[in-house]
mmCIF file of C-alpha atoms in Angstrom:
data_model
loop_
_atom_site.group_PDB
_atom_site.id
_atom_site.type_symbol
_atom_site.label_atom_id
_atom_site.label_comp_id
_atom_site.label_asym_id
_atom_site.label_seq_id
_atom_site.Cartn_x
_atom_site.Cartn_y
_atom_site.Cartn_z
ATOM 1 C CA MET A 741 125.796 110.758 -3.098
ATOM 2 C CA SER A 742 124.075 113.667 -4.789
ATOM 3 C CA GLU A 743 121.018 115.227 -3.280
ATOM 4 C CA PRO A 744 117.926 116.412 -5.154
ATOM 5 C CA ARG A 745 117.193 120.063 -5.539
ATOM 6 C CA GLY A 746 114.443 122.277 -6.897
ATOM 7 C CA ARG A 747 114.589 125.159 -9.321
ATOM 8 C CA GLY A 748 118.087 126.572 -9.591
ATOM 9 C CA PHE A 749 118.151 128.345 -12.961
ATOM 10 C CA SER A 750 121.507 126.774 -13.786
ATOM 11 C CA ILE A 751 122.463 125.357 -17.168
ATOM 12 C CA GLU A 752 121.766 121.868 -15.808
ATOM 13 C CA TRP A 753 118.336 123.005 -14.645
ATOM 14 C CA TYR A 754 117.372 124.244 -18.103
ATOM 15 C CA ILE A 755 118.744 121.082 -19.732
ATOM 16 C CA ALA A 756 116.644 118.923 -17.404
ATOM 17 C CA LEU A 757 113.629 121.198 -17.867
ATOM 18 C CA PHE A 758 113.387 120.363 -21.576
ATOM 19 C CA ALA A 759 115.295 117.083 -21.883
ATOM 20 C CA SER A 760 114.261 115.024 -18.860
ATOM 21 C CA THR A 761 110.887 113.303 -18.447
ATOM 22 C CA SER A 762 111.536 111.980 -14.925
ATOM 23 C CA GLY A 763 110.287 113.512 -11.685
ATOM 24 C CA ARG A 764 107.748 116.281 -11.155
ATOM 25 C CA LEU A 765 107.428 119.961 -12.018
ATOM 26 C CA GLY A 766 105.671 122.917 -10.391
ATOM 27 C CA ARG A 767 103.406 125.515 -12.003
ATOM 28 C CA GLU A 768 105.975 128.305 -12.049
ATOM 29 C CA SER A 769 108.634 126.158 -13.711
ATOM 30 C CA TRP A 770 106.072 124.890 -16.249
ATOM 31 C CA TRP A 771 105.154 128.446 -17.240
ATOM 32 C CA ILE A 772 108.835 129.376 -17.584
ATOM 33 C CA GLY A 773 109.319 126.461 -19.975
ATOM 34 C CA ILE A 774 106.182 127.318 -21.957
ATOM 35 C CA ALA A 775 107.289 130.950 -22.263
ATOM 36 C CA LEU A 776 110.706 129.928 -23.593
ATOM 37 C CA ILE A 777 109.123 127.546 -26.110
ATOM 38 C CA ALA A 778 106.720 130.297 -27.237
ATOM 39 C CA ILE A 779 109.634 132.693 -27.795
ATOM 40 C CA MET A 780 111.457 130.050 -29.831
ATOM 41 C CA VAL A 781 108.341 129.371 -31.945
ATOM 42 C CA VAL A 782 107.938 133.070 -32.730
ATOM 43 C CA LEU A 783 111.611 133.408 -33.679
ATOM 44 C CA ILE A 784 111.553 130.353 -35.949
ATOM 45 C CA ASN A 785 108.359 131.545 -37.615
ATOM 46 C CA VAL A 786 109.686 135.070 -38.222
ATOM 47 C CA LEU A 787 113.097 133.935 -39.478
ATOM 48 C CA ALA A 788 111.638 131.218 -41.744
ATOM 49 C CA THR A 789 109.086 133.634 -43.223
ATOM 50 C CA LEU A 790 111.718 136.311 -43.872
ATOM 51 C CA ALA A 791 113.978 133.705 -45.484
ATOM 52 C CA ALA A 792 111.141 132.421 -47.683
ATOM 53 C CA PHE A 793 110.258 135.904 -48.942
ATOM 54 C CA SER A 794 113.951 136.617 -49.567
ATOM 55 C CA PHE A 795 114.717 133.419 -51.486
ATOM 56 C CA PHE A 796 111.350 133.283 -53.292
ATOM 57 C CA PRO A 797 110.484 136.814 -54.496
ATOM 58 C CA SER A 798 107.327 135.437 -56.166
ATOM 59 C CA PHE A 799 105.832 135.104 -52.649
ATOM 60 C CA LYS A 800 105.462 138.897 -52.651
ATOM 61 C CA GLU A 801 103.214 138.860 -55.704
ATOM 62 C CA LEU A 802 99.457 139.000 -55.129
ATOM 63 C CA ASN A 803 98.135 136.316 -57.439
ATOM 64 C CA GLY A 804 96.562 132.904 -57.059
ATOM 65 C CA THR A 805 99.794 130.980 -57.617
ATOM 66 C CA SER A 806 101.870 132.910 -55.055
ATOM 67 C CA ILE A 807 99.109 132.853 -52.456
ATOM 68 C CA LEU A 808 98.688 129.104 -52.920
ATOM 69 C CA ALA A 809 102.459 128.703 -52.486
ATOM 70 C CA ARG A 810 102.242 130.669 -49.227
ATOM 71 C CA PHE A 811 99.518 128.340 -47.962
ATOM 72 C CA ARG A 812 101.688 125.312 -48.731
ATOM 73 C CA PHE A 813 104.726 126.906 -47.101
ATOM 74 C CA SER A 814 102.782 127.769 -43.946
ATOM 75 C CA GLY A 815 101.448 124.217 -43.655
ATOM 76 C CA TRP A 816 104.937 122.695 -43.763
ATOM 77 C CA LEU A 817 106.368 125.413 -41.526
ATOM 78 C CA VAL A 818 103.815 124.675 -38.800
ATOM 79 C CA LEU A 819 104.622 120.961 -39.049
ATOM 80 C CA GLY A 820 108.348 121.647 -38.792
ATOM 81 C CA ILE A 821 107.897 123.899 -35.760
ATOM 82 C CA PHE A 822 105.680 121.317 -34.070
ATOM 83 C CA LEU A 823 108.272 118.568 -34.541
ATOM 84 C CA THR A 824 110.976 120.880 -33.186
ATOM 85 C CA VAL A 825 109.166 121.686 -29.926
ATOM 86 C CA LEU A 826 107.343 118.369 -29.502
ATOM 87 C CA TYR A 827 109.805 116.670 -27.169
ATOM 88 C CA PRO A 828 110.512 119.728 -24.954
ATOM 89 C CA LEU A 829 106.757 120.321 -24.683
ATOM 90 C CA TYR A 830 106.184 116.674 -23.789
ATOM 91 C CA ALA A 831 108.978 116.712 -21.183
ATOM 92 C CA LEU A 832 107.523 119.807 -19.540
ATOM 93 C CA SER A 833 103.914 118.653 -19.511
ATOM 94 C CA VAL A 834 104.407 115.057 -18.457
ATOM 95 C CA LYS A 835 106.421 116.183 -15.399
ATOM 96 C CA ARG A 836 103.778 118.750 -14.524
ATOM 97 C CA ARG A 837 100.995 116.182 -15.018
ATOM 98 C CA ARG A 838 102.835 113.805 -12.696
ATOM 99 C CA ASP A 839 102.985 116.592 -10.111
ATOM 100 C CA ARG A 840 99.202 116.679 -10.348
ATOM 101 C CA GLY A 841 99.009 112.974 -9.493
ATOM 102 C CA GLY A 842 98.550 111.668 -13.047
ATOM 103 C CA THR A 843 100.646 109.430 -15.279
ATOM 104 C CA GLY A 844 100.811 111.698 -18.330
ATOM 105 C CA TRP A 845 98.854 109.483 -20.731
ATOM 106 C CA ASP A 846 96.507 112.385 -21.481
ATOM 107 C CA VAL A 847 99.483 114.578 -22.431
ATOM 108 C CA THR A 848 100.684 111.897 -24.864
ATOM 109 C CA LEU A 849 97.211 111.533 -26.381
ATOM 110 C CA TYR A 850 96.780 115.305 -26.693
ATOM 111 C CA LEU A 851 100.124 115.814 -28.456
ATOM 112 C CA ALA A 852 99.446 112.865 -30.775
ATOM 113 C CA ALA A 853 96.068 114.363 -31.750
ATOM 114 C CA ASN A 854 97.726 117.723 -32.409
ATOM 115 C CA GLY A 855 100.409 116.053 -34.509
ATOM 116 C CA LEU A 856 97.808 114.262 -36.623
ATOM 117 C CA PHE A 857 95.848 117.499 -37.112
ATOM 118 C CA ILE A 858 98.961 119.441 -38.165
ATOM 119 C CA LEU A 859 100.066 116.606 -40.476
ATOM 120 C CA ILE A 860 96.691 116.614 -42.249
ATOM 121 C CA GLN A 861 96.879 120.393 -42.439
ATOM 122 C CA ALA A 862 100.321 120.303 -44.088
ATOM 123 C CA PHE A 863 99.353 117.683 -46.654
ATOM 124 C CA GLY A 864 95.881 119.183 -47.078
ATOM 125 C CA MET A 865 97.390 122.513 -48.126
ATOM 126 C CA GLU A 866 99.862 120.721 -50.373
ATOM 127 C CA TRP A 867 97.245 118.658 -52.147
ATOM 128 C CA PRO A 868 93.851 120.420 -51.904
ATOM 129 C CA MET A 869 90.878 118.084 -52.400
ATOM 130 C CA THR A 870 93.065 114.966 -52.266
ATOM 131 C CA PHE A 871 91.659 113.767 -48.965
ATOM 132 C CA ALA A 872 88.032 113.591 -50.088
ATOM 133 C CA GLY A 873 86.364 115.630 -47.365
ATOM 134 C CA ILE A 874 89.234 115.646 -44.855
ATOM 135 C CA GLY A 875 91.692 118.521 -44.739
ATOM 136 C CA TYR A 876 91.413 121.318 -47.294
ATOM 137 C CA ALA A 877 89.489 121.866 -50.513
ATOM 138 C CA MET A 878 89.679 124.573 -53.154
ATOM 139 C CA ALA A 879 86.941 127.131 -52.544
ATOM 140 C CA ASP A 880 86.138 130.814 -53.056
ATOM 141 C CA GLU A 881 87.638 133.113 -50.430
ATOM 142 C CA PRO A 882 84.653 135.099 -49.026
ATOM 143 C CA SER A 883 86.729 138.191 -48.272
ATOM 144 C CA LEU A 884 88.313 138.249 -51.748
ATOM 145 C CA PRO A 885 85.631 137.578 -54.367
ATOM 146 C CA GLY A 886 86.950 135.646 -57.341
ATOM 147 C CA LEU A 887 89.989 134.188 -55.538
ATOM 148 C CA VAL A 888 90.030 130.402 -55.113
ATOM 149 C CA LEU A 889 92.190 129.098 -52.250
ATOM 150 C CA PRO A 890 92.576 126.000 -50.050
ATOM 151 C CA MET A 891 89.862 126.277 -47.405
ATOM 152 C CA PRO A 892 89.349 123.935 -44.417
ATOM 153 C CA THR A 893 86.552 121.443 -44.916
ATOM 154 C CA PRO A 894 83.758 121.214 -42.315
ATOM 155 C CA ALA A 895 85.470 118.146 -40.815
ATOM 156 C CA MET A 896 88.727 120.082 -40.466
ATOM 157 C CA GLN A 897 86.939 123.057 -38.898
ATOM 158 C CA LEU A 898 85.228 120.762 -36.378
ATOM 159 C CA ALA A 899 88.524 119.046 -35.523
ATOM 160 C CA GLY A 900 90.205 122.433 -35.009
ATOM 161 C CA ALA A 901 87.410 123.630 -32.725
ATOM 162 C CA MET A 902 87.578 120.425 -30.670
ATOM 163 C CA LEU A 903 91.362 120.735 -30.286
ATOM 164 C CA THR A 904 90.957 124.330 -29.117
ATOM 165 C CA VAL A 905 88.544 123.218 -26.393
ATOM 166 C CA VAL A 906 90.821 120.335 -25.355
ATOM 167 C CA THR A 907 93.806 122.713 -25.230
ATOM 168 C CA MET A 908 91.950 124.943 -22.768
ATOM 169 C CA LEU A 909 91.048 121.894 -20.661
ATOM 170 C CA MET A 910 94.716 120.850 -20.615
ATOM 171 C CA VAL A 911 96.111 124.285 -19.726
ATOM 172 C CA ILE A 912 93.869 124.728 -16.683
ATOM 173 C CA PRO A 913 95.262 121.794 -14.626
ATOM 174 C CA LEU A 914 98.813 122.127 -15.966
ATOM 175 C CA GLY A 915 99.169 125.862 -15.505
ATOM 176 C CA PHE A 916 96.812 126.870 -12.702
ATOM 177 C CA LEU A 917 96.066 124.016 -10.290
ATOM 178 C CA ARG A 918 98.288 123.073 -7.364
ATOM 179 C CA GLY A 919 100.379 119.926 -7.295
ATOM 180 C CA GLN A 920 99.374 116.771 -5.436
ATOM 181 C CA ALA A 921 101.959 117.280 -2.670
ATOM 182 C CA LYS A 922 100.760 120.787 -1.817
ATOM 183 C CA ARG A 923 97.131 119.721 -1.962
ATOM 184 C CA ASP A 924 97.831 116.897 0.496
ATOM 185 C CA GLY A 925 99.896 119.159 2.778
ATOM 186 C CA VAL A 926 103.081 117.157 2.241
ATOM 187 C CA LYS A 927 106.403 118.999 2.303
ATOM 188 C CA SER A 928 108.440 117.642 -0.568
ATOM 189 C CA ASN A 929 110.955 119.122 -2.949
ATOM 190 C CA ARG A 930 110.290 118.493 -6.618
ATOM 191 C CA SER A 931 113.416 116.452 -7.174
ATOM 192 C CA TRP A 932 113.484 116.116 -10.934
ATOM 193 C CA VAL A 933 116.848 117.946 -11.197
ATOM 194 C CA PRO A 934 119.828 116.010 -9.778
ATOM 195 C CA THR A 935 122.917 117.829 -8.587
ATOM 196 C CA PRO A 936 125.799 115.997 -10.251
ATOM 197 C CA GLY A 937 129.386 116.162 -9.135
ATOM 198 C CA ARG A 938 131.621 118.538 -11.013
ATOM 199 C CA GLY A 939 133.359 115.724 -12.863
ATOM 200 C CA SER A 940 130.112 114.140 -14.067
ATOM 201 C CA ILE A 941 128.215 117.204 -15.346
ATOM 202 C CA GLN A 942 129.145 116.613 -18.988
ATOM 203 C CA LYS A 943 128.280 112.919 -18.763
ATOM 204 C CA VAL A 944 124.879 113.586 -17.199
ATOM 205 C CA ALA A 945 124.091 116.332 -19.728
ATOM 206 C CA ALA A 946 125.006 114.018 -22.611
ATOM 207 C CA GLN A 947 122.782 111.247 -21.272
ATOM 208 C CA ARG A 948 119.848 113.625 -20.918
ATOM 209 C CA TRP A 949 120.213 114.818 -24.495
ATOM 210 C CA ARG A 950 120.381 111.379 -26.125
ATOM 211 C CA THR A 951 116.642 110.703 -26.238
ATOM 212 C CA PRO A 952 115.480 114.166 -27.414
ATOM 213 C CA ALA A 953 118.382 114.402 -29.874
ATOM 214 C CA ALA A 954 117.492 111.031 -31.390
ATOM 215 C CA PHE A 955 113.814 112.029 -31.491
ATOM 216 C CA LEU A 956 114.629 115.330 -33.191
ATOM 217 C CA ALA A 957 116.836 113.592 -35.758
ATOM 218 C CA VAL A 958 114.076 111.108 -36.634
ATOM 219 C CA SER A 959 111.519 113.949 -36.859
ATOM 220 C CA LEU A 960 113.723 115.980 -39.207
ATOM 221 C CA VAL A 961 114.340 112.953 -41.437
ATOM 222 C CA ALA A 962 110.592 112.223 -41.550
ATOM 223 C CA LEU A 963 109.791 115.860 -42.300
ATOM 224 C CA GLY A 964 112.395 116.005 -45.070
ATOM 225 C CA ALA A 965 111.149 112.769 -46.617
ATOM 226 C CA GLY A 966 107.555 113.967 -46.517
ATOM 227 C CA PHE A 967 108.452 117.317 -48.044
ATOM 228 C CA ALA A 968 110.507 115.673 -50.812
ATOM 229 C CA TYR A 969 107.672 113.258 -51.559
ATOM 230 C CA SER A 970 105.185 116.127 -51.717
ATOM 231 C CA ARG A 971 107.308 117.733 -54.459
ATOM 232 C CA TYR A 972 106.597 114.775 -56.702
ATOM 233 C CA THR A 973 103.227 114.665 -58.475
ATOM 234 C CA SER A 974 102.289 111.746 -60.700
ATOM 235 C CA GLY A 975 99.867 113.941 -62.642
ATOM 236 C CA GLU A 976 97.425 111.068 -63.168
ATOM 237 C CA ILE A 977 94.388 112.663 -64.815
ATOM 238 C CA VAL A 978 91.383 110.362 -65.078
ATOM 239 C CA VAL A 979 88.202 111.273 -66.947
ATOM 240 C CA GLY A 980 85.246 111.432 -64.570
ATOM 241 C CA LYS A 981 87.474 111.875 -61.520
ATOM 242 C CA ALA A 982 88.561 114.983 -59.612
ATOM 243 C CA LEU A 983 91.865 116.541 -60.624
ATOM 244 C CA PRO A 984 94.837 115.791 -58.360
ATOM 245 C CA GLY A 985 94.910 118.520 -55.746
ATOM 246 C CA SER A 986 98.162 120.223 -56.779
ATOM 247 C CA ILE A 987 97.029 120.461 -60.413
ATOM 248 C CA ALA A 988 93.561 121.601 -59.334
ATOM 249 C CA GLY A 989 95.142 124.395 -57.325
ATOM 250 C CA ILE A 990 96.767 125.778 -60.481
ATOM 251 C CA VAL A 991 93.739 125.238 -62.714
ATOM 252 C CA GLY A 992 91.648 127.096 -60.141
ATOM 253 C CA THR A 993 93.947 130.085 -59.677
ATOM 254 C CA VAL A 994 96.241 130.720 -62.679
ATOM 255 C CA LEU A 995 95.035 132.836 -65.610
ATOM 256 C CA SER A 996 95.139 131.423 -69.148
ATOM 257 C CA GLY A 997 98.431 131.922 -70.918
ATOM 258 C CA GLN A 998 100.403 131.627 -67.683
ATOM 259 C CA GLN A 999 101.993 128.601 -66.031
ATOM 260 C CA GLY A 1000 102.189 126.994 -62.629
ATOM 261 C CA LYS A 1001 104.376 124.253 -61.214
ATOM 262 C CA ALA A 1002 102.820 121.217 -59.533
ATOM 263 C CA GLY A 1003 105.708 119.190 -58.146
ATOM 264 C CA ASN A 1004 107.637 117.947 -61.181
ATOM 265 C CA LEU A 1005 104.922 119.041 -63.643
ATOM 266 C CA ILE A 1006 104.274 122.286 -65.527
ATOM 267 C CA VAL A 1007 100.567 123.104 -65.835
ATOM 268 C CA SER A 1008 99.481 125.660 -68.455
ATOM 269 C CA PRO A 1009 95.810 126.771 -68.482
ATOM 270 C CA LEU A 1010 94.700 127.473 -72.053
ATOM 271 C CA ALA A 1011 91.175 128.899 -71.842
ATOM 272 C CA THR A 1012 88.148 129.331 -69.602
ATOM 273 C CA PHE A 1013 84.629 128.803 -70.935
ATOM 274 C CA ALA A 1014 81.156 127.490 -70.100
ATOM 275 C CA ASN A 1015 79.731 124.217 -71.396
ATOM 276 C CA ARG A 1016 76.130 123.599 -72.461
ATOM 277 C CA PHE A 1017 75.201 122.911 -68.823
ATOM 278 C CA ALA A 1018 76.468 126.385 -67.784
ATOM 279 C CA GLN A 1019 79.380 124.850 -65.861
ATOM 280 C CA HIS A 1020 82.635 126.780 -65.784
ATOM 281 C CA CYS A 1021 85.342 124.715 -67.467
ATOM 282 C CA ARG A 1022 89.023 125.099 -68.278
ATOM 283 C CA SER A 1023 91.246 123.560 -70.890
ATOM 284 C CA PHE A 1024 94.885 123.098 -69.950
ATOM 285 C CA GLU A 1025 98.085 121.261 -70.776
ATOM 286 C CA VAL A 1026 100.340 119.304 -68.426
ATOM 287 C CA ASP A 1027 103.995 119.020 -69.410
ATOM 288 C CA GLY A 1028 105.741 116.052 -67.841
ATOM 289 C CA ASP A 1029 106.774 112.503 -68.673
ATOM 290 C CA HIS A 1030 103.517 112.133 -70.602
ATOM 291 C CA PRO A 1031 102.334 115.498 -72.040
ATOM 292 C CA THR A 1032 98.576 115.766 -71.630
ATOM 293 C CA ALA A 1033 95.824 118.041 -72.887
ATOM 294 C CA ALA A 1034 92.698 118.029 -70.737
ATOM 295 C CA VAL A 1035 89.463 119.759 -69.798
ATOM 296 C CA ALA A 1036 88.022 119.989 -66.286
ATOM 297 C CA CYS A 1037 84.717 121.513 -65.203
ATOM 298 C CA ARG A 1038 83.895 122.959 -61.803
ATOM 299 C CA LYS A 1039 81.400 120.973 -59.745
ATOM 300 C CA ASP A 1040 80.854 122.110 -56.175
ATOM 301 C CA ARG A 1041 84.396 122.470 -54.830
ATOM 302 C CA GLU A 1042 86.087 120.085 -57.241
ATOM 303 C CA TRP A 1043 87.399 120.186 -60.793
ATOM 304 C CA ILE A 1044 86.025 117.082 -62.551
ATOM 305 C CA VAL A 1045 87.931 115.905 -65.625
ATOM 306 C CA SER A 1046 85.710 115.649 -68.711
ATOM 307 C CA PHE A 1047 88.460 115.017 -71.260
ATOM 308 C CA ALA A 1048 92.137 114.002 -71.349
ATOM 309 C CA THR A 1049 94.442 112.912 -74.151
ATOM 310 C CA THR A 1050 98.100 111.925 -74.272
ATOM 311 C CA SER A 1051 98.358 111.810 -78.056
ATOM 312 C CA GLN A 1052 101.954 111.542 -79.247
ATOM 313 C CA SER A 1053 101.935 114.761 -81.286
ATOM 314 C CA ALA A 1054 101.000 118.262 -80.137
ATOM 315 C CA ARG A 1055 98.862 118.600 -83.264
ATOM 316 C CA GLY A 1056 97.000 115.411 -82.416
ATOM 317 C CA ARG A 1057 96.247 116.650 -78.895
ATOM 318 C CA GLU A 1058 95.026 119.970 -80.299
ATOM 319 C CA LEU A 1059 92.632 118.289 -82.766
ATOM 320 C CA GLU A 1060 91.200 115.969 -80.099
ATOM 321 C CA LEU A 1061 90.757 118.904 -77.720
ATOM 322 C CA ASP A 1062 88.911 120.944 -80.369
ATOM 323 C CA ALA A 1063 86.586 118.007 -81.070
ATOM 324 C CA HIS A 1064 85.761 117.675 -77.385
ATOM 325 C CA LEU A 1065 85.042 121.393 -77.004
ATOM 326 C CA LEU A 1066 82.629 121.181 -79.942
ATOM 327 C CA SER A 1067 80.883 118.155 -78.438
ATOM 328 C CA ILE A 1068 80.203 119.840 -75.072
ATOM 329 C CA GLY A 1069 78.959 123.085 -76.619
ATOM 330 C CA ALA A 1070 81.814 125.185 -75.291
ATOM 331 C CA SER A 1071 81.201 128.931 -75.263
ATOM 332 C CA PRO A 1072 83.773 131.378 -76.682
ATOM 333 C CA PRO A 1073 86.759 131.675 -74.300
ATOM 334 C CA PHE A 1074 86.391 134.210 -71.525
ATOM 335 C CA THR A 1075 88.391 137.395 -71.866
ATOM 336 C CA VAL A 1076 91.225 138.104 -69.445
ATOM 337 C CA GLU A 1077 88.904 140.473 -67.584
ATOM 338 C CA GLY A 1078 86.213 137.782 -67.434
ATOM 339 C CA GLU A 1079 88.665 135.228 -66.078
ATOM 340 C CA ALA A 1080 89.843 137.676 -63.429
ATOM 341 C CA LEU A 1081 86.259 138.053 -62.210
ATOM 342 C CA PHE A 1082 85.776 134.296 -62.215
ATOM 343 C CA PHE A 1083 88.943 133.586 -60.238
#
């Protein structure tokens, strides 16, 4: 019969530290686990960022399109890192919470709230303005006048501030307060690491890894499916409605005469001008299954569509666009210098 033991810094100890949710865990062991997770997060972040800048040289350019791409990349990177460390972090914290006399329900709720926040952040950066007040919206960057980028909405800022406070409230009992046994003066080893016989080490290790391995596999599949789905944009442009977020990101950042890619669509801004109501507007074309010529005008933080046509011929779309520009009293197109100041 095997006997329980405490911290031993063996391979089995580290496997149980991150893969097992049974038993209890002391403060020192919890901090060791957190430190190792933090090191892994930093390494993943550095390596992924270096790989992205190596495989996508356009990331190095300082323009609206490349900066917007960086925002999207960072949102998905944070989500991927969170899914990678979620189970080890849960295993650490639920054992430590149990050592404090709790059941761990607050750890589960806290990680779920963080996951929801990071998920909204990833999709919010992918589709600015799509969530109608939740997530991110296209707005002027205060430190870089003229640059329009995804900015957190007030609701997102409030949620982030609340999570920061809750994180501090979670770290205090997990990382600094004594366990229940010590507080009650009871001598008891924290027996969450079994000492298996030599012949059963591989079997025990395999059993411990089944749950986190299955969880990681499901997380990676979900992340891949979400990322693949985000690459697809229907490009539905409806007069009187806000532009789809991915298209709005290009319309709000790319200079006329250039192009940007929104999922499976190519968006080409044509001109920037003011209408008779002094609103800044842009004409643009969307090349996809149904080529479209459209006009959108800036209202608050959104680009509202005032015109859209899917005429069969390019000439037909051009004539309809010219007629619309005449009807709204469009000013002469801004110069490249004027557009640069506007964006």
